[in-house]
Protein backbone atom coordinates (compact mmCIF):
# COMPACT_ATOMS: atom_id res chain seq x y z
CA UNK A 1 0.00 0.00 0.00
CA UNK A 2 2.94 2.33 -0.55
CA UNK A 3 1.65 5.81 -1.34
CA UNK A 4 -1.86 4.90 -0.17
CA UNK A 5 -4.01 6.79 2.33
CA UNK A 6 -5.81 5.48 5.40
CA UNK A 7 -8.35 7.79 7.01
CA UNK A 8 -9.22 7.03 10.62
CA UNK A 9 -12.26 9.05 11.57
CA UNK A 10 -15.96 9.76 11.60
CA UNK A 11 -18.84 8.78 9.33
CA UNK A 12 -22.14 10.65 9.58
CA UNK A 13 -25.42 11.21 7.90
CA UNK A 14 -25.92 14.96 7.39
CA UNK A 15 -29.44 16.37 7.75
CA UNK A 16 -28.94 19.38 5.45
CA UNK A 17 -31.38 22.30 5.75
CA UNK A 18 -31.48 25.40 3.54
CA UNK A 19 -32.91 28.56 5.15
CA UNK A 20 -32.95 32.25 4.45
CA UNK A 21 -31.06 33.15 7.63
CA UNK A 22 -29.98 31.45 10.85
CA UNK A 23 -32.36 31.91 13.80
CA UNK A 24 -31.55 34.11 16.77
CA UNK A 25 -31.61 32.49 20.23
CA UNK A 26 -35.19 31.45 21.00
CA UNK A 27 -36.40 32.21 17.47
CA UNK A 28 -38.09 29.83 15.03
CA UNK A 29 -37.51 30.25 11.30
CA UNK A 30 -38.84 28.35 8.29
CA UNK A 31 -36.56 26.00 6.42
CA UNK A 32 -36.79 25.89 2.64
CA UNK A 33 -35.29 22.47 1.85
CA UNK A 34 -34.25 19.45 3.91
CA UNK A 35 -32.31 16.46 2.57
CA UNK A 36 -30.08 13.76 4.05
CA UNK A 37 -26.55 13.47 2.68
CA UNK A 38 -23.42 11.49 3.60
CA UNK A 39 -20.93 13.30 5.84
CA UNK A 40 -18.55 13.07 8.79
CA UNK A 41 -15.13 14.69 8.66
CA UNK A 42 -13.31 11.40 8.21
CA UNK A 43 -15.58 10.15 5.45
CA UNK A 44 -15.55 13.56 3.76
CA UNK A 45 -11.76 13.60 3.61
CA UNK A 46 -11.65 10.01 2.35
CA UNK A 47 -14.11 10.77 -0.46
CA UNK A 48 -12.29 13.98 -1.42
CA UNK A 49 -8.98 12.12 -1.77
CA UNK A 50 -10.49 9.12 -3.59
CA UNK A 51 -12.37 11.32 -6.07
CA UNK A 52 -9.03 12.80 -7.10
CA UNK A 53 -7.53 9.38 -7.78
CA UNK A 54 -5.95 8.34 -4.48
CA UNK A 55 -6.12 4.79 -3.10
CA UNK A 56 -7.98 5.26 0.17
CA UNK A 57 -9.09 2.99 3.00
CA UNK A 58 -11.45 4.10 5.77
CA UNK A 59 -11.36 3.06 9.42
CA UNK A 60 -14.55 3.91 11.30
CA UNK A 61 -18.02 2.82 12.40
CA UNK A 62 -21.68 3.17 11.49
CA UNK A 63 -24.74 2.15 13.47
CA UNK A 64 -27.49 -0.34 12.79
CA UNK A 65 -29.99 2.09 11.31
CA UNK A 66 -31.15 3.55 8.02
CA UNK A 67 -28.59 6.36 8.25
CA UNK A 68 -25.75 3.84 7.80
CA UNK A 69 -26.50 3.37 4.10
CA UNK A 70 -26.55 7.14 3.61
CA UNK A 71 -23.23 7.56 5.43
CA UNK A 72 -21.56 4.88 3.29
CA UNK A 73 -23.10 5.73 -0.08
CA UNK A 74 -20.45 8.04 -1.57
CA UNK A 75 -17.56 6.22 0.10
CA UNK A 76 -18.68 3.17 -1.89
CA UNK A 77 -19.26 5.17 -5.07
CA UNK A 78 -15.79 6.75 -4.91
CA UNK A 79 -14.08 3.39 -4.44
CA UNK A 80 -12.90 3.78 -0.83
CA UNK A 81 -11.89 0.47 0.78
CA UNK A 82 -14.45 -0.18 3.55
CA UNK A 83 -12.89 -3.36 4.95
CA UNK A 84 -12.26 -1.63 8.30
CA UNK A 85 -15.64 0.12 8.61
CA UNK A 86 -17.70 -1.82 11.13
CA UNK A 87 -21.39 -1.82 11.97
CA UNK A 88 -21.96 -1.42 15.72
CA UNK A 89 -24.99 -1.30 17.98
CA UNK A 90 -26.63 2.10 18.25
CA UNK A 91 -27.21 4.98 15.83
CA UNK A 92 -24.97 6.21 13.05
CA UNK A 93 -23.37 9.60 13.66
CA UNK A 94 -25.61 12.51 12.72
CA UNK A 95 -24.87 16.12 11.79
CA UNK A 96 -27.61 18.75 11.53
CA UNK A 97 -26.37 21.29 8.99
CA UNK A 98 -28.22 24.55 8.32
CA UNK A 99 -27.06 26.76 5.45
CA UNK A 100 -28.23 30.33 4.85
CA UNK A 101 -28.51 32.37 1.65
CA UNK A 102 -24.89 33.53 1.94
CA UNK A 103 -23.64 29.94 2.10
CA UNK A 104 -22.67 30.20 5.77
CA UNK A 105 -23.39 27.09 7.80
CA UNK A 106 -24.21 26.14 11.37
CA UNK A 107 -23.57 22.52 12.38
CA UNK A 108 -24.54 20.36 15.37
CA UNK A 109 -22.90 16.91 15.51
CA UNK A 110 -24.11 13.88 17.46
CA UNK A 111 -21.29 11.32 17.61
CA UNK A 112 -23.30 8.07 17.64
CA UNK A 113 -21.25 5.11 16.37
CA UNK A 114 -18.17 7.33 16.04
CA UNK A 115 -17.82 7.22 19.82
CA UNK A 116 -16.95 3.52 19.50
CA UNK A 117 -13.79 4.19 17.47
CA UNK A 118 -11.47 3.97 20.45
CA UNK A 119 -7.98 2.48 20.84
CA UNK A 120 -9.16 -1.14 20.72
CA UNK A 121 -11.28 -0.48 17.63
CA UNK A 122 -8.40 1.23 15.80
CA UNK A 123 -5.93 -1.49 16.80
CA UNK A 124 -8.02 -3.99 14.83
CA UNK A 125 -6.94 -2.12 11.68
CA UNK A 126 -3.26 -2.10 12.69
CA UNK A 127 -1.92 -3.76 9.54
CA UNK A 128 -3.63 -1.31 7.17
CA UNK A 129 -2.62 1.73 9.22
CA UNK A 130 1.00 0.63 9.50
CA UNK A 131 1.19 0.01 5.75
CA UNK A 132 -0.23 3.39 4.70
CA UNK A 133 1.94 6.09 3.22
CA UNK A 134 -0.40 8.73 4.68
CA UNK A 135 -2.63 8.46 7.77
CA UNK A 136 -5.30 11.16 8.09
CA UNK A 137 -6.88 11.98 11.47
CA UNK A 138 -9.42 14.49 12.83
CA UNK A 139 -11.16 15.24 16.15
CA UNK A 140 -14.52 13.46 15.78
CA UNK A 141 -13.54 10.11 17.34
CA UNK A 142 -12.34 9.38 20.90
CA UNK A 143 -8.87 10.70 21.69
CA UNK A 144 -7.68 7.18 22.48
CA UNK A 145 -8.48 6.12 18.90
CA UNK A 146 -6.48 9.01 17.49
CA UNK A 147 -3.56 8.22 19.80
CA UNK A 148 -3.60 4.55 18.79
CA UNK A 149 -3.57 5.47 15.09
CA UNK A 150 -0.52 7.69 15.68
CA UNK A 151 1.19 4.84 17.54
CA UNK A 152 0.52 2.40 14.69
CA UNK A 153 1.41 4.72 11.81
CA UNK A 154 4.74 4.37 10.04
CA UNK A 155 3.91 6.82 7.25
CA UNK A 156 3.21 10.53 7.26
CA UNK A 157 0.48 11.75 9.64
CA UNK A 158 -1.95 14.52 8.71
CA UNK A 159 -3.86 15.70 11.78
CA UNK A 160 -6.79 18.01 11.13
CA UNK A 161 -7.56 19.13 14.68
CA UNK A 162 -11.24 19.78 14.04
CA UNK A 163 -13.02 19.95 16.33
CA UNK A 164 -10.30 20.73 18.86
CA UNK A 165 -10.17 17.97 21.46
CA UNK A 166 -7.66 17.63 24.30
CA UNK A 167 -4.82 15.54 22.89
CA UNK A 168 -1.39 15.05 24.45
CA UNK A 169 1.28 17.41 23.06
CA UNK A 170 3.21 14.48 21.57
CA UNK A 171 0.23 13.66 19.35
CA UNK A 172 0.14 17.21 17.99
CA UNK A 173 3.90 17.08 17.44
CA UNK A 174 3.51 13.93 15.35
CA UNK A 175 1.48 15.81 12.75
CA UNK A 176 3.23 16.57 9.47
CA UNK A 177 1.29 18.72 8.83
CA UNK A 178 -1.07 19.87 11.56
CA UNK A 179 -4.03 21.37 9.65
CA UNK A 180 -6.11 23.96 11.52
CA UNK A 181 -8.10 27.11 10.92
CA UNK A 182 -7.20 30.24 12.88
CA UNK A 183 -9.49 29.40 15.83
CA UNK A 184 -8.36 25.77 16.02
CA UNK A 185 -4.73 26.87 15.72
CA UNK A 186 -5.00 29.16 18.74
CA UNK A 187 -6.59 26.38 20.81
CA UNK A 188 -3.93 23.90 19.66
CA UNK A 189 -1.26 26.34 20.79
CA UNK A 190 -2.92 26.42 24.19
CA UNK A 191 -2.82 22.61 24.36
CA UNK A 192 0.88 22.58 23.55
CA UNK A 193 1.56 25.14 26.26
CA UNK A 194 -0.44 23.24 28.83
CA UNK A 195 -3.36 25.69 28.88
CA UNK A 196 -7.06 24.96 28.64
CA UNK A 197 -7.85 28.07 26.60
CA UNK A 198 -6.49 29.87 23.58
CA UNK A 199 -3.51 32.17 24.15
CA UNK A 200 -4.13 35.91 24.18
CA UNK A 201 -2.25 39.14 23.63
CA UNK A 202 0.68 39.09 21.24
CA UNK A 203 0.17 35.38 20.44
CA UNK A 204 -3.17 36.24 18.87
CA UNK A 205 -2.00 39.38 17.08
CA UNK A 206 -2.23 37.71 13.68
CA UNK A 207 -2.48 34.32 12.03
CA UNK A 208 1.24 34.18 11.39
CA UNK A 209 1.93 34.47 15.12
CA UNK A 210 -0.19 31.39 15.78
CA UNK A 211 1.52 29.34 13.07
CA UNK A 212 4.96 30.40 14.28
CA UNK A 213 3.94 29.58 17.85
CA UNK A 214 2.89 26.06 16.84
CA UNK A 215 6.17 25.54 15.00
CA UNK A 216 8.16 26.84 17.97
CA UNK A 217 6.35 24.31 20.19
CA UNK A 218 7.68 21.46 18.07
CA UNK A 219 5.01 20.81 15.42
CA UNK A 220 7.06 19.92 12.30
CA UNK A 221 4.78 21.60 9.75
CA UNK A 222 1.55 23.59 9.94
CA UNK A 223 -1.12 24.47 7.38
CA UNK A 224 -3.62 27.08 8.55
CA UNK A 225 -6.71 27.41 6.38
CA UNK A 226 -8.19 30.90 6.20
CA UNK A 227 -11.33 30.44 4.13
CA UNK A 228 -11.57 33.01 1.36
CA UNK A 229 -8.17 34.38 2.41
CA UNK A 230 -6.42 31.13 1.43
CA UNK A 231 -3.90 29.35 3.63
CA UNK A 232 -0.64 29.83 5.51
CA UNK A 233 2.03 27.13 5.29
CA UNK A 234 4.86 26.83 7.82
CA UNK A 235 7.66 24.31 7.39
CA UNK A 236 9.71 24.85 10.52
CA UNK A 237 10.50 27.88 12.72
CA UNK A 238 13.46 28.93 10.57
CA UNK A 239 11.64 28.89 7.22
CA UNK A 240 9.56 31.84 6.03
CA UNK A 241 5.80 31.33 6.08
CA UNK A 242 4.13 30.98 2.70
CA UNK A 243 0.73 32.59 2.10
CA UNK A 244 -1.36 30.90 -0.59
CA UNK A 245 -4.37 32.89 -1.87
CA UNK A 246 -7.67 31.12 -2.53
CA UNK A 247 -9.65 31.46 -5.76
CA UNK A 248 -12.62 33.81 -5.63
CA UNK A 249 -15.85 31.87 -6.18
CA UNK A 250 -19.57 32.34 -5.69
CA UNK A 251 -20.26 30.52 -2.43
CA UNK A 252 -23.32 28.27 -2.48
CA UNK A 253 -22.48 26.19 0.60
CA UNK A 254 -19.21 26.13 2.55
CA UNK A 255 -20.06 22.86 4.35
CA UNK A 256 -17.18 20.40 4.06
CA UNK A 257 -14.86 22.77 2.20
CA UNK A 258 -12.18 22.33 4.85
CA UNK A 259 -12.48 18.56 4.51
CA UNK A 260 -12.13 18.86 0.74
CA UNK A 261 -8.91 20.80 1.39
CA UNK A 262 -7.54 18.07 3.69
CA UNK A 263 -8.47 15.24 1.33
CA UNK A 264 -6.86 16.99 -1.63
CA UNK A 265 -3.77 17.77 0.46
CA UNK A 266 -3.45 14.09 1.39
CA UNK A 267 -3.86 13.00 -2.24
CA UNK A 268 -1.11 15.32 -3.47
CA UNK A 269 1.26 14.50 -0.58
CA UNK A 270 0.73 10.79 -1.28
CA UNK A 271 1.79 11.52 -4.86
CA UNK A 272 5.02 13.08 -3.61
CA UNK A 273 4.29 16.79 -4.01
CA UNK A 274 5.81 19.38 -1.69
CA UNK A 275 3.66 20.71 1.15
CA UNK A 276 3.38 24.14 -0.48
CA UNK A 277 2.38 22.75 -3.88
CA UNK A 278 -0.08 20.31 -2.30
CA UNK A 279 -1.62 23.12 -0.21
CA UNK A 280 -1.94 25.36 -3.27
CA UNK A 281 -3.88 22.62 -5.06
CA UNK A 282 -5.96 21.91 -1.96
CA UNK A 283 -7.05 25.56 -1.76
CA UNK A 284 -8.46 25.26 -5.29
CA UNK A 285 -10.32 22.06 -4.38
CA UNK A 286 -11.75 23.68 -1.25
CA UNK A 287 -12.95 26.64 -3.30
CA UNK A 288 -14.59 24.31 -5.83
CA UNK A 289 -16.47 22.57 -3.01
CA UNK A 290 -18.01 25.89 -1.94
CA UNK A 291 -19.75 26.24 -5.31
CA UNK A 292 -22.01 23.22 -4.78
CA UNK A 293 -24.48 22.03 -2.16
CA UNK A 294 -23.51 19.66 0.65
CA UNK A 295 -20.15 18.21 1.61
CA UNK A 296 -19.26 15.01 -0.26
CA UNK A 297 -21.58 15.69 -3.23
CA UNK A 298 -19.69 18.96 -3.83
CA UNK A 299 -16.22 17.42 -4.21
CA UNK A 300 -14.48 17.45 -7.61
CA UNK A 301 -13.08 14.50 -9.50
CA UNK A 302 -9.79 14.54 -11.39
CA UNK A 303 -11.77 15.47 -14.53
CA UNK A 304 -13.34 18.63 -13.12
CA UNK A 305 -11.93 22.05 -13.92
CA UNK A 306 -10.89 23.77 -10.70
CA UNK A 307 -11.10 27.52 -10.09
CA UNK A 308 -7.80 29.40 -10.28
CA UNK A 309 -6.49 32.35 -8.33
JSON list of C-alpha atoms in Angstrom, two decimals, residues 180 211 222-234 241-246 261 279-280 282-283:
[
{"chain": "A", "resi": 180, "resn": "UNK", "atom": "CA", "xyz": [-6.11, 23.96, 11.52]},
{"chain": "A", "resi": 211, "resn": "UNK", "atom": "CA", "xyz": [1.52, 29.34, 13.07]},
{"chain": "A", "resi": 222, "resn": "UNK", "atom": "CA", "xyz": [1.55, 23.59, 9.94]},
{"chain": "A", "resi": 223, "resn": "UNK", "atom": "CA", "xyz": [-1.12, 24.47, 7.38]},
{"chain": "A", "resi": 224, "resn": "UNK", "atom": "CA", "xyz": [-3.62, 27.08, 8.55]},
{"chain": "A", "resi": 225, "resn": "UNK", "atom": "CA", "xyz": [-6.71, 27.41, 6.38]},
{"chain": "A", "resi": 226, "resn": "UNK", "atom": "CA", "xyz": [-8.19, 30.90, 6.20]},
{"chain": "A", "resi": 227, "resn": "UNK", "atom": "CA", "xyz": [-11.33, 30.44, 4.13]},
{"chain": "A", "resi": 228, "resn": "UNK", "atom": "CA", "xyz": [-11.57, 33.01, 1.36]},
{"chain": "A", "resi": 229, "resn": "UNK", "atom": "CA", "xyz": [-8.17, 34.38, 2.41]},
{"chain": "A", "resi": 230, "resn": "UNK", "atom": "CA", "xyz": [-6.42, 31.13, 1.43]},
{"chain": "A", "resi": 231, "resn": "UNK", "atom": "CA", "xyz": [-3.90, 29.35, 3.63]},
{"chain": "A", "resi": 232, "resn": "UNK", "atom": "CA", "xyz": [-0.64, 29.83, 5.51]},
{"chain": "A", "resi": 233, "resn": "UNK", "atom": "CA", "xyz": [2.03, 27.13, 5.29]},
{"chain": "A", "resi": 234, "resn": "UNK", "atom": "CA", "xyz": [4.86, 26.83, 7.82]},
{"chain": "A", "resi": 241, "resn": "UNK", "atom": "CA", "xyz": [5.80, 31.33, 6.08]},
{"chain": "A", "resi": 242, "resn": "UNK", "atom": "CA", "xyz": [4.13, 30.98, 2.70]},
{"chain": "A", "resi": 243, "resn": "UNK", "atom": "CA", "xyz": [0.73, 32.59, 2.10]},
{"chain": "A", "resi": 244, "resn": "UNK", "atom": "CA", "xyz": [-1.36, 30.90, -0.59]},
{"chain": "A", "resi": 245, "resn": "UNK", "atom": "CA", "xyz": [-4.37, 32.89, -1.87]},
{"chain": "A", "resi": 246, "resn": "UNK", "atom": "CA", "xyz": [-7.67, 31.12, -2.53]},
{"chain": "A", "resi": 261, "resn": "UNK", "atom": "CA", "xyz": [-8.91, 20.80, 1.39]},
{"chain": "A", "resi": 279, "resn": "UNK", "atom": "CA", "xyz": [-1.62, 23.12, -0.21]},
{"chain": "A", "resi": 280, "resn": "UNK", "atom": "CA", "xyz": [-1.94, 25.36, -3.27]},
{"chain": "A", "resi": 282, "resn": "UNK", "atom": "CA", "xyz": [-5.96, 21.91, -1.96]},
{"chain": "A", "resi": 283, "resn": "UNK", "atom": "CA", "xyz": [-7.05, 25.56, -1.76]}
]
